[in-house]
Amino acid sequence: IAKGLDFPRVTLVGVLNADLGLNIPDPRAAERTFQLLTQVAGRAGRGEKEGRAVIQTYTPDNEVIQAAAEQDYERFYESELRIRRLRCDPPFADLFTVTVTGSDESEVRRAAKELQQSIHYAAQRPPYDGLNLTVLGPAPAAVVKVNDRYRYRVTVVGKNEKRLRGLLSHMMKAFSRRSENRRMQVYVDCNLMDER
């Protein structure tokens, strides 16, 4: 339904737990929820008959839910831009997610903590001190264990530029050279769009 299919005789569309998507740890959660709700609501009443959409939510006063219910794109856009600017989310900054994976959770936590401390320390010294980085974490991934491997993440907030990419590349190489990390892997994503 959300993909734009046309059912001319559909006059009523219901959305259950419409606010569920707002509670995931993703900077684009509000955008995805708004898109889904406006698209689904647009499925009703596409033929000659008038349509109606019923949205069930635990947070009816939520600005995203309100804007979607009213099909008010401008309101959502202005609100979302204001919030993203305050949180330093894209497009105002880039979010680098550094993920450490391994089969021993305590080792993965230790390695992620050391990596976070190393990035934080380097970010306060030349040549990286002018980047104005924020280093968050470590924290478990939303789905912490996949295929018997634990995943912990460090988030680095800054602008996607050569010096920052160089810093992260250097940190990943240093991580891989340490013997205590040989059974773990580390990778970096920029502005991660979905949970992996």
PDB file of C-alpha atoms in Angstrom, residues 19 27 40 54 64 72 96-97 114 119 137 139 146 172 180 188 193:
ATOM      1  CA  ASP A  19       3.852   6.419  16.161  1.00  0.00           C
ATOM      2  CA  PRO A  27      17.693  10.620  12.725  1.00  0.00           C
ATOM      3  CA  VAL A  40      -0.992   5.456   3.171  1.00  0.00           C
ATOM      4  CA  VAL A  54      -7.993   6.589  10.536  1.00  0.00           C
ATOM      5  CA  VAL A  64       4.786  14.530  13.018  1.00  0.00           C
ATOM      6  CA  ASP A  72       0.834  19.528   5.858  1.00  0.00           C
ATOM      7  CA  PHE A  96      29.720   8.545  11.265  1.00  0.00           C
ATOM      8  CA  THR A  97      28.832   5.232  12.883  1.00  0.00           C
ATOM      9  CA  GLU A 114      38.950   2.196  23.806  1.00  0.00           C
ATOM     10  CA  ILE A 119      38.824   9.241  18.793  1.00  0.00           C
ATOM     11  CA  GLY A 137      29.055   6.131  22.875  1.00  0.00           C
ATOM     12  CA  ALA A 139      26.375   1.968  22.767  1.00  0.00           C
ATOM     13  CA  VAL A 146      23.435 -10.851  14.717  1.00  0.00           C
ATOM     14  CA  MET A 172      40.475   1.690  12.098  1.00  0.00           C
ATOM     15  CA  GLU A 180      43.798  -8.101  21.364  1.00  0.00           C
ATOM     16  CA  VAL A 188      32.436   2.871   9.491  1.00  0.00           C
ATOM     17  CA  MET A 193      20.164   4.906   6.594  1.00  0.00           C
TER      18      MET A 193
END
